PDB file of C-alpha atoms in Angstrom:
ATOM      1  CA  UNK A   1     193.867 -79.093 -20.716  1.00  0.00           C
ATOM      2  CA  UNK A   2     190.546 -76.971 -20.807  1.00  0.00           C
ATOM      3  CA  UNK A   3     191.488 -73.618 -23.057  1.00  0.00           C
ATOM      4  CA  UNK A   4     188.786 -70.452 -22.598  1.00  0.00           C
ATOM      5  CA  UNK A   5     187.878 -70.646 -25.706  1.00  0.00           C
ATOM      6  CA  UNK A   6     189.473 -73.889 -28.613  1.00  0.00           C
ATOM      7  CA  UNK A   7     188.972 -73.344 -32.359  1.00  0.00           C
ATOM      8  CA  UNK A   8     189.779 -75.680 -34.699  1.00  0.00           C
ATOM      9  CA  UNK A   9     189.293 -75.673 -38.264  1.00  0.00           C
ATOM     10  CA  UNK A  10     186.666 -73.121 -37.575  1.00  0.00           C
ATOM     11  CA  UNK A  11     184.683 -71.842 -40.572  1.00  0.00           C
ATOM     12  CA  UNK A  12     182.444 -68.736 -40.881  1.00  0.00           C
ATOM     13  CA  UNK A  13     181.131 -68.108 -44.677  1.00  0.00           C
ATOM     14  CA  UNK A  14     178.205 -65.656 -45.385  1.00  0.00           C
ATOM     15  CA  UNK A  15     177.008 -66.459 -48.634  1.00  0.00           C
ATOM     16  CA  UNK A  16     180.213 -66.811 -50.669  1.00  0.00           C
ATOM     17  CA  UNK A  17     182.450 -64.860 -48.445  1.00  0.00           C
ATOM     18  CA  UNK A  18     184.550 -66.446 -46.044  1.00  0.00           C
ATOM     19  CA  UNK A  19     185.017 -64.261 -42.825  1.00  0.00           C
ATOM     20  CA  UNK A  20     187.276 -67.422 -41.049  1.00  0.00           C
ATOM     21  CA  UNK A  21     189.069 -70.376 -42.881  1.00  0.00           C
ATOM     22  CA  UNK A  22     189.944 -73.196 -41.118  1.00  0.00           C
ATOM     23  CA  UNK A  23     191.138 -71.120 -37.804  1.00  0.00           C
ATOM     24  CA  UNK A  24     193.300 -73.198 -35.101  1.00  0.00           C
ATOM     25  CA  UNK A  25     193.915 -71.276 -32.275  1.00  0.00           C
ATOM     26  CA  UNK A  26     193.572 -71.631 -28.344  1.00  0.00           C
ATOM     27  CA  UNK A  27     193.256 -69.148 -25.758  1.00  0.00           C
ATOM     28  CA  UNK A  28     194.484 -69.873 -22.435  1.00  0.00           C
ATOM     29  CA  UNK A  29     192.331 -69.327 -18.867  1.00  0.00           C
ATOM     30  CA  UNK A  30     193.618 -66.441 -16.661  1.00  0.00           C
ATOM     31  CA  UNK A  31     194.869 -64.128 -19.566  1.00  0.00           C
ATOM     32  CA  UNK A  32     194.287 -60.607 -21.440  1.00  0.00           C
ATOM     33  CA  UNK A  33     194.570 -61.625 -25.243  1.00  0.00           C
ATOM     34  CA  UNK A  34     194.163 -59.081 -27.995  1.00  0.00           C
ATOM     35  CA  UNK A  35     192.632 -60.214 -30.703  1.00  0.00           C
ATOM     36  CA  UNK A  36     194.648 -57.778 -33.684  1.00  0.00           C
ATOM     37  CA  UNK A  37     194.324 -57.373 -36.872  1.00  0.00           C
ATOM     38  CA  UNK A  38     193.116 -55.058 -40.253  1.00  0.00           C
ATOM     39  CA  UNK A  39     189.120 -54.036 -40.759  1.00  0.00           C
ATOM     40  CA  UNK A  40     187.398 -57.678 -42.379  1.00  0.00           C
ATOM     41  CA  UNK A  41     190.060 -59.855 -41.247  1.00  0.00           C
ATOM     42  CA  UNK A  42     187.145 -62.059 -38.997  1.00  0.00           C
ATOM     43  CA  UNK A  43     187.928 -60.935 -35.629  1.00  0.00           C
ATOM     44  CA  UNK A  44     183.981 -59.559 -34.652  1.00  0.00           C
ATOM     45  CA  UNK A  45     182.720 -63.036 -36.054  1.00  0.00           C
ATOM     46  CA  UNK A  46     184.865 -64.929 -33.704  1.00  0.00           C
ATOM     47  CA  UNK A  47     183.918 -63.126 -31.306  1.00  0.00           C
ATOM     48  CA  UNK A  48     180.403 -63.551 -31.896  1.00  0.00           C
ATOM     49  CA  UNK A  49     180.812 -67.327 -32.193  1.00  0.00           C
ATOM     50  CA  UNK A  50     181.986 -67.413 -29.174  1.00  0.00           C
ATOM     51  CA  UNK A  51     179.256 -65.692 -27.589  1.00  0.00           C
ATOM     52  CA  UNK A  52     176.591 -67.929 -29.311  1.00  0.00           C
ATOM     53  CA  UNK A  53     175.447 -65.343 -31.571  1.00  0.00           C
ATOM     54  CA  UNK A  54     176.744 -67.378 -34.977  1.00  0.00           C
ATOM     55  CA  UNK A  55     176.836 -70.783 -36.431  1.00  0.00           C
ATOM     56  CA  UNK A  56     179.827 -72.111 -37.175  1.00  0.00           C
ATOM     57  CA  UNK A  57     179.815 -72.796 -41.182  1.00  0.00           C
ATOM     58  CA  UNK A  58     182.072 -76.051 -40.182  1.00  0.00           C
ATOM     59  CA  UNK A  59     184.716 -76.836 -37.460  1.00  0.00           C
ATOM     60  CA  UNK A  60     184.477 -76.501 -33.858  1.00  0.00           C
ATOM     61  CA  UNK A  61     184.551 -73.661 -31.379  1.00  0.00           C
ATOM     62  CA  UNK A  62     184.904 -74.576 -27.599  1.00  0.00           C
ATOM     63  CA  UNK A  63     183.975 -72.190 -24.726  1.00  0.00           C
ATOM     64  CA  UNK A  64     185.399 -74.190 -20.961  1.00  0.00           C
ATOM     65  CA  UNK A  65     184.961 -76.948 -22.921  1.00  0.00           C
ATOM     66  CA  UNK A  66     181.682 -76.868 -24.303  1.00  0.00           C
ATOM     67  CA  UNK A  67     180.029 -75.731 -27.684  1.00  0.00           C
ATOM     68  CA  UNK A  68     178.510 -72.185 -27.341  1.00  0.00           C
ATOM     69  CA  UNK A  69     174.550 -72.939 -26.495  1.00  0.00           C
ATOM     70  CA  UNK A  70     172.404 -72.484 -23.356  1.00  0.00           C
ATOM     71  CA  UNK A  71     175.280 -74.301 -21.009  1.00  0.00           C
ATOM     72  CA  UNK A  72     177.864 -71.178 -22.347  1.00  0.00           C
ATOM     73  CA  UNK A  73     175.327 -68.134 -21.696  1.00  0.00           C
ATOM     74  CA  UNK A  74     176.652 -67.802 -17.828  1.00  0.00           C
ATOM     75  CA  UNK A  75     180.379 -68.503 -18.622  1.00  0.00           C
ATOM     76  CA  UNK A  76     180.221 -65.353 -21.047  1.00  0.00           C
ATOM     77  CA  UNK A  77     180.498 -61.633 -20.827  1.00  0.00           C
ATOM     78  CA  UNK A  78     180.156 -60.173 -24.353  1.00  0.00           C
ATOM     79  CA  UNK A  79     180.738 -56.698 -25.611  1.00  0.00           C
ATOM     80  CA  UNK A  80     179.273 -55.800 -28.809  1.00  0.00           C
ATOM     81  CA  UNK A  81     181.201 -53.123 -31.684  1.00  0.00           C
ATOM     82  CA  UNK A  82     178.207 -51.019 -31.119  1.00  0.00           C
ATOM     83  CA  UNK A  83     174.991 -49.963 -28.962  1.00  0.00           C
ATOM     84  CA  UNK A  84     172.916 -53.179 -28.176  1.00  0.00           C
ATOM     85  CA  UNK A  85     170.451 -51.570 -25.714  1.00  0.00           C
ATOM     86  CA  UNK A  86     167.050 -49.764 -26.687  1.00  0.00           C
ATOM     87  CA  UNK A  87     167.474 -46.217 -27.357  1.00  0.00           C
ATOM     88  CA  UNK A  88     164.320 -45.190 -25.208  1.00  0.00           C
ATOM     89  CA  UNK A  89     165.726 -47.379 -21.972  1.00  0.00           C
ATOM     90  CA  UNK A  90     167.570 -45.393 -19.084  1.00  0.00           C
ATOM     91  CA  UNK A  91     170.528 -46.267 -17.170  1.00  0.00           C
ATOM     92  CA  UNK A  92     168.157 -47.624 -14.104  1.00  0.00           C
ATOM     93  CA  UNK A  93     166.330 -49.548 -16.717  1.00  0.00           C
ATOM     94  CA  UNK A  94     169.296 -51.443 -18.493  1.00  0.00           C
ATOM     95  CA  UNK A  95     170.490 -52.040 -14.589  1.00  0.00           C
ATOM     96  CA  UNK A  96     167.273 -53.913 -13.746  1.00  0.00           C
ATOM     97  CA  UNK A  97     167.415 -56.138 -17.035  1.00  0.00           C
ATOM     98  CA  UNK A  98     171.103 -56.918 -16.206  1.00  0.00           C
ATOM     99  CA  UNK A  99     170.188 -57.831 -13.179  1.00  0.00           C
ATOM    100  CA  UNK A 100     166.631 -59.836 -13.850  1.00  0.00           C
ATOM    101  CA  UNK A 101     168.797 -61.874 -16.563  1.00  0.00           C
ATOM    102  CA  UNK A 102     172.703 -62.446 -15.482  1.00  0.00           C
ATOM    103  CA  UNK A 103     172.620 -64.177 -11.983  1.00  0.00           C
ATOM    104  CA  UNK A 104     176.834 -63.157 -11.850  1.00  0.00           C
ATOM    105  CA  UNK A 105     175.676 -59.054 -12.027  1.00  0.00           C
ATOM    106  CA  UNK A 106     176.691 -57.383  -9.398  1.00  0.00           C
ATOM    107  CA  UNK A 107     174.750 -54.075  -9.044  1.00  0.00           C
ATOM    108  CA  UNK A 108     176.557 -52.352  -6.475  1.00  0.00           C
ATOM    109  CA  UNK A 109     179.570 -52.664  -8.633  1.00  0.00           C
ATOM    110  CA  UNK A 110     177.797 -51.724 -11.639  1.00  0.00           C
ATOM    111  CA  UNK A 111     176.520 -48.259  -9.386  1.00  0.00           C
ATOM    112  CA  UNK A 112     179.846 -47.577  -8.218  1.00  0.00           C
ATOM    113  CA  UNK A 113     181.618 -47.595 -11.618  1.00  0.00           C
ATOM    114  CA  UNK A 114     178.646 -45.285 -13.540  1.00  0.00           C
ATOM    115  CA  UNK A 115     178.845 -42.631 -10.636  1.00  0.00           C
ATOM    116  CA  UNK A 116     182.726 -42.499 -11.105  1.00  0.00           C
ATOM    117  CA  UNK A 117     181.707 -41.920 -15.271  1.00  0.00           C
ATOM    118  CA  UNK A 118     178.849 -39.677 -14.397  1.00  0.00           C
ATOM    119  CA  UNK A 119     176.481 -41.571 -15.425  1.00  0.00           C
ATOM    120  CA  UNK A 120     173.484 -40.856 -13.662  1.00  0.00           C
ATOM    121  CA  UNK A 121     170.302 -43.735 -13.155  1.00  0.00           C
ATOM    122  CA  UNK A 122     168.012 -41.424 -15.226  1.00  0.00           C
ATOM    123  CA  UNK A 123     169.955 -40.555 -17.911  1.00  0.00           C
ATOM    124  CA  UNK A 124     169.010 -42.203 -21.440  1.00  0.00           C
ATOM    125  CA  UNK A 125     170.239 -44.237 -23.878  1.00  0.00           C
ATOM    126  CA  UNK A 126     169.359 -42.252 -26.731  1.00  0.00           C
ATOM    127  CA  UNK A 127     170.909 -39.184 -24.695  1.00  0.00           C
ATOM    128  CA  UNK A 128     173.818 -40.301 -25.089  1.00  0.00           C
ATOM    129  CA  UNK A 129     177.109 -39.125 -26.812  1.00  0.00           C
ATOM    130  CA  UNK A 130     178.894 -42.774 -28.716  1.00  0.00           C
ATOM    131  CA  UNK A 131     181.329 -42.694 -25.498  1.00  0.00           C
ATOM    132  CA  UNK A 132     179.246 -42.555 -22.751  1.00  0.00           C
ATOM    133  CA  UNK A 133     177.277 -45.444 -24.200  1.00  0.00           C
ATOM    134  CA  UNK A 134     180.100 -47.341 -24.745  1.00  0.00           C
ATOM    135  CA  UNK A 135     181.610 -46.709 -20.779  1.00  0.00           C
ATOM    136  CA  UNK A 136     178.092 -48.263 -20.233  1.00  0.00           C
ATOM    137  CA  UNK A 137     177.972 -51.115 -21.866  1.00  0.00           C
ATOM    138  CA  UNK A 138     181.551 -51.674 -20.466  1.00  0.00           C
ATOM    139  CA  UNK A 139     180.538 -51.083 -16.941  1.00  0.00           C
ATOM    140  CA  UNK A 140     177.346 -53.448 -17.349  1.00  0.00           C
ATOM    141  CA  UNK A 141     179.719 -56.250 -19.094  1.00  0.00           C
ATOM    142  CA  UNK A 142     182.515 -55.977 -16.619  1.00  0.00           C
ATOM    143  CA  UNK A 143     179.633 -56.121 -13.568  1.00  0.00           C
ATOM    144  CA  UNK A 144     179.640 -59.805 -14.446  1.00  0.00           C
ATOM    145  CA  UNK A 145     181.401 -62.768 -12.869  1.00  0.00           C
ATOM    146  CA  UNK A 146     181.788 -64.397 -16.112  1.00  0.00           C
ATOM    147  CA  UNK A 147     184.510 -66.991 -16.534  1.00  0.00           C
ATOM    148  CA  UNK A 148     185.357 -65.272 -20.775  1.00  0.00           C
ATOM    149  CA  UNK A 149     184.787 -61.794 -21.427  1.00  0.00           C
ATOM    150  CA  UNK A 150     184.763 -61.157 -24.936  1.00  0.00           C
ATOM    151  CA  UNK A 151     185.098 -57.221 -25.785  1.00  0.00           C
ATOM    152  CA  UNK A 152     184.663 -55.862 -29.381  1.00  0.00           C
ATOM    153  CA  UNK A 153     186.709 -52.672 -29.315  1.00  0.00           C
ATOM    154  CA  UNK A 154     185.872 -51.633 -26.166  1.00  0.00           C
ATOM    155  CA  UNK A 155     187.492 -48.267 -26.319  1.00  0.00           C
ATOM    156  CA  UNK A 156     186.839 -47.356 -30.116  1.00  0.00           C
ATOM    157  CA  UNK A 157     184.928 -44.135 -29.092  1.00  0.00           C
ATOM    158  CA  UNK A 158     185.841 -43.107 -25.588  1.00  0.00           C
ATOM    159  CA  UNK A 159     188.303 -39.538 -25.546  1.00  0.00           C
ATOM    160  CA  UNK A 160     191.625 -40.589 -24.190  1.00  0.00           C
ATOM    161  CA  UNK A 161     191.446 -38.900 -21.222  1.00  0.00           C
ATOM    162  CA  UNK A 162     188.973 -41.587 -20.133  1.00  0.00           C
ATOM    163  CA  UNK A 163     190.897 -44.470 -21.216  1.00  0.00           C
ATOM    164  CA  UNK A 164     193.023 -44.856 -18.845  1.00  0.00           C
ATOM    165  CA  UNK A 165     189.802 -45.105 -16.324  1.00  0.00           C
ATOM    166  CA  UNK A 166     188.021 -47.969 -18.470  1.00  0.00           C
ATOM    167  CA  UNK A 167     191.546 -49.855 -18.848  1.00  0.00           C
ATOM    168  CA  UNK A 168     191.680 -49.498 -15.079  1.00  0.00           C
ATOM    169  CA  UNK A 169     188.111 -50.858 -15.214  1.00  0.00           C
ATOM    170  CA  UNK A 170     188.925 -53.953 -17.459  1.00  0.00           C
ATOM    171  CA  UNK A 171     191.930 -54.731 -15.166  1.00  0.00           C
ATOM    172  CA  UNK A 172     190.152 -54.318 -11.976  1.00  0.00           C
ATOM    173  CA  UNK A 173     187.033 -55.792 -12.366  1.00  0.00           C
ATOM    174  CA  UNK A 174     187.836 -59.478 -13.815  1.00  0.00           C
ATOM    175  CA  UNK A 175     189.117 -62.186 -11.493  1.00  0.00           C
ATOM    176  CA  UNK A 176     192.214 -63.692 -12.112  1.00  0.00           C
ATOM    177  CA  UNK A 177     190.776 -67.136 -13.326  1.00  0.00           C
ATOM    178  CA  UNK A 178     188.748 -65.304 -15.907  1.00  0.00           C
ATOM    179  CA  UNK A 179     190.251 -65.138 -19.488  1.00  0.00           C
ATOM    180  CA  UNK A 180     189.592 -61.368 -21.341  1.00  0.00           C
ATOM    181  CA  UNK A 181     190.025 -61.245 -25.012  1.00  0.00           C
ATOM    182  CA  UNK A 182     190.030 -57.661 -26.583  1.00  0.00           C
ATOM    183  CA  UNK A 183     189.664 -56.594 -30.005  1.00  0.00           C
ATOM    184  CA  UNK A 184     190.783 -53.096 -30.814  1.00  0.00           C
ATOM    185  CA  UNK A 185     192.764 -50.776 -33.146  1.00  0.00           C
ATOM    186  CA  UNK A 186     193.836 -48.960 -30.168  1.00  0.00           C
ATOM    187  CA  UNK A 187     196.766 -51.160 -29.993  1.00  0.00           C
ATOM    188  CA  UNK A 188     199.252 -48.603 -28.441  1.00  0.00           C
ATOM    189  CA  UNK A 189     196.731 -47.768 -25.923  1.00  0.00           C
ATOM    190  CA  UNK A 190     195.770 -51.427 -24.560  1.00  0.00           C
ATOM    191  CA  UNK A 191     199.483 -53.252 -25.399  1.00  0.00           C
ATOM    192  CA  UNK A 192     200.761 -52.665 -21.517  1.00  0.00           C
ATOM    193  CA  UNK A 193     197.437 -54.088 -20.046  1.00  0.00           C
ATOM    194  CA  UNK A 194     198.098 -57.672 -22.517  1.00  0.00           C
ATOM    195  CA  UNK A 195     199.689 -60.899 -21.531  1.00  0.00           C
ATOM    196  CA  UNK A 196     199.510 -62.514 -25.275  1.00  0.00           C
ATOM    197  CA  UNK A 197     198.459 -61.471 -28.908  1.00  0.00           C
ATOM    198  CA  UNK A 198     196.814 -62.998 -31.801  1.00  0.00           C
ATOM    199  CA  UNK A 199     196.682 -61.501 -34.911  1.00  0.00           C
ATOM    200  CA  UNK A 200     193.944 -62.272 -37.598  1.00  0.00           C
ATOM    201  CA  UNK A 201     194.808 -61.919 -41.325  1.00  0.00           C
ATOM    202  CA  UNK A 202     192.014 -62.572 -44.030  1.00  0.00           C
ATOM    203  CA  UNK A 203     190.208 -65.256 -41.187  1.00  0.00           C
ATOM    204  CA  UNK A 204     193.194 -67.005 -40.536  1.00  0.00           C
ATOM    205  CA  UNK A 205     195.792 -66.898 -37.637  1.00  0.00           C
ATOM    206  CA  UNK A 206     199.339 -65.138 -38.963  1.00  0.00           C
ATOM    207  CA  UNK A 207     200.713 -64.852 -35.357  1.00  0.00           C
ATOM    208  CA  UNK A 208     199.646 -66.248 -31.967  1.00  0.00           C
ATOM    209  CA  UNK A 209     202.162 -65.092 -28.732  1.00  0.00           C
ATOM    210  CA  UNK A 210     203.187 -63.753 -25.385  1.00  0.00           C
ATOM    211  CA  UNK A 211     203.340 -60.658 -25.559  1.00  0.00           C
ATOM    212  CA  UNK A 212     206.844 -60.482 -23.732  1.00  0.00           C
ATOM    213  CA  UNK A 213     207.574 -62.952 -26.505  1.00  0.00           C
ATOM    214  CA  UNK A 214     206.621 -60.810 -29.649  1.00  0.00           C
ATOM    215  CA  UNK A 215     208.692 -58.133 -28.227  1.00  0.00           C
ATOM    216  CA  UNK A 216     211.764 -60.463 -27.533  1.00  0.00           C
ATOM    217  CA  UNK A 217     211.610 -61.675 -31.183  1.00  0.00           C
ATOM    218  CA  UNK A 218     210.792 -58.780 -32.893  1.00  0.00           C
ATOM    219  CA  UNK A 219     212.660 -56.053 -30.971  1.00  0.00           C
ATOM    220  CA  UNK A 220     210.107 -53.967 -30.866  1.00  0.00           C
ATOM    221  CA  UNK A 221     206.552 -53.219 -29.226  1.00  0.00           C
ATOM    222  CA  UNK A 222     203.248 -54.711 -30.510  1.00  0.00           C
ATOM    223  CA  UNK A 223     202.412 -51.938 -31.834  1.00  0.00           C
ATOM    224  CA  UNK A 224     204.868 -51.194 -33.939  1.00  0.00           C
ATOM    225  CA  UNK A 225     205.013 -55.524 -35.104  1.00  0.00           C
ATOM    226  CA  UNK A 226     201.332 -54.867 -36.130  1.00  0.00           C
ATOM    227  CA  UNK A 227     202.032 -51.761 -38.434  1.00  0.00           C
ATOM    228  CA  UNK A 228     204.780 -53.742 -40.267  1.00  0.00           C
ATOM    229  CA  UNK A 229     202.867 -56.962 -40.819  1.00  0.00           C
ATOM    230  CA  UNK A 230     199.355 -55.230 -41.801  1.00  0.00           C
ATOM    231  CA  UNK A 231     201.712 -52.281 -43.753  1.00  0.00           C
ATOM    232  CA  UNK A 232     199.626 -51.009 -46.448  1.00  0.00           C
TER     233      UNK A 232
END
């Protein structure tokens, strides 16, 4: 079986510190996973080694079946924790580098989406409030055809009345033979849109299941599972 994304015995140190330690886990095609857990506990640097932005400091990480490199680049949509784009870029601007660079983006998409945010092709990056540059950076990630979409809190700094709208987004806009894993805090918030859960503890796995499953067991919602096992 081909998994979206295969770790095993993955390793991340920098320096001395170990951000993952010897992480097993698979992620299936055609899901929504949240990726869960506490502030440090490794879930940006998987994501990141996924997306070909890190080394692996030993193990292996699988994206489709291949190591992240050149071959991986068109199979992934990434999000990043934070603003990636140029401050002094516009919205046109960022549209015509998606476009020049991904051959999955779909522009008309991509247009559609910012005129429902109000985002207009003039306005600029530096312009902009935290969540407006986040709902574009969503909008240009989700524009993709991309077979794993990787998205690093995706809704960290958007007001809750627009949540709903970029959930909506997330849901609509990736095909059904995609695989979406999201890291958040937001748990409450993105729990109904999830088929399964992981959650990371100090780089290592401490739970990996169906959603449907973790409520079964636990007899309550996700939510409330994470606040018990990452209690304070």
């Amino acid at each position: 079986m081909t998994y979206a994304l295969e770790c095993e015995a993955l390793n991340k140190r920098y320096g001395t510190r170990s951000a993952l330690t010897n992480l097993t886990v698979h992620f299936e095609q055609g899901s929504i996973i949240g990726l869960l857990g506490p502030n440090g506990s490794g879930k940006t640097t998987l994501l990141k080694l996924a997306a070909g932005l890190l080394v692996p400091s030993g193990g292996s990480i699988r994206v489709v079946g291949h190591e992240p490199g050149v071959e991986t680049k068109g199979m992934v949509a990434y999000l990043p924790d934070r603003m990636a784009l140029p401050a002094y870029m516009r919205t046109a601007d960022v549209m015509d580098f998606y476009q020049d660079f991904f051959a999955d983006f779909d522009t008309e998409k991509a247009k559609s989406m910012l005129a429902d945010l109000g985002i207009g092709p003039k306005d600029k990056i530096g312009a902009m409030s935290k969540g407006t540059q986040e709902k574009l950076q969503l909008v240009l990630t989700m524009s993709r055809a991309a077979k794993l979409y990787l998205l690093d809190e995706p809704i960290g700094g958007v007001d809750p009345a627009a949540r709903e709208y970029i959930l909506n987004t997330i849901i609509r806009n990736y095909s059904e033979d995609a695989t979406l894993i999201l890291s958040t805090h937001l748990i409450e918030d993105i729990e109904k849109i999830l088929d399964d859960v992981v959650f990371l503890q100090n780089g290592q796995v401490s739970l990996a299941q169906s959603v449907d499953r973790v409520r079964e067991e636990y007899g309550k919602s996700v939510d409330a599972v994470f606040r018990e096992v990452f209690r304070c």
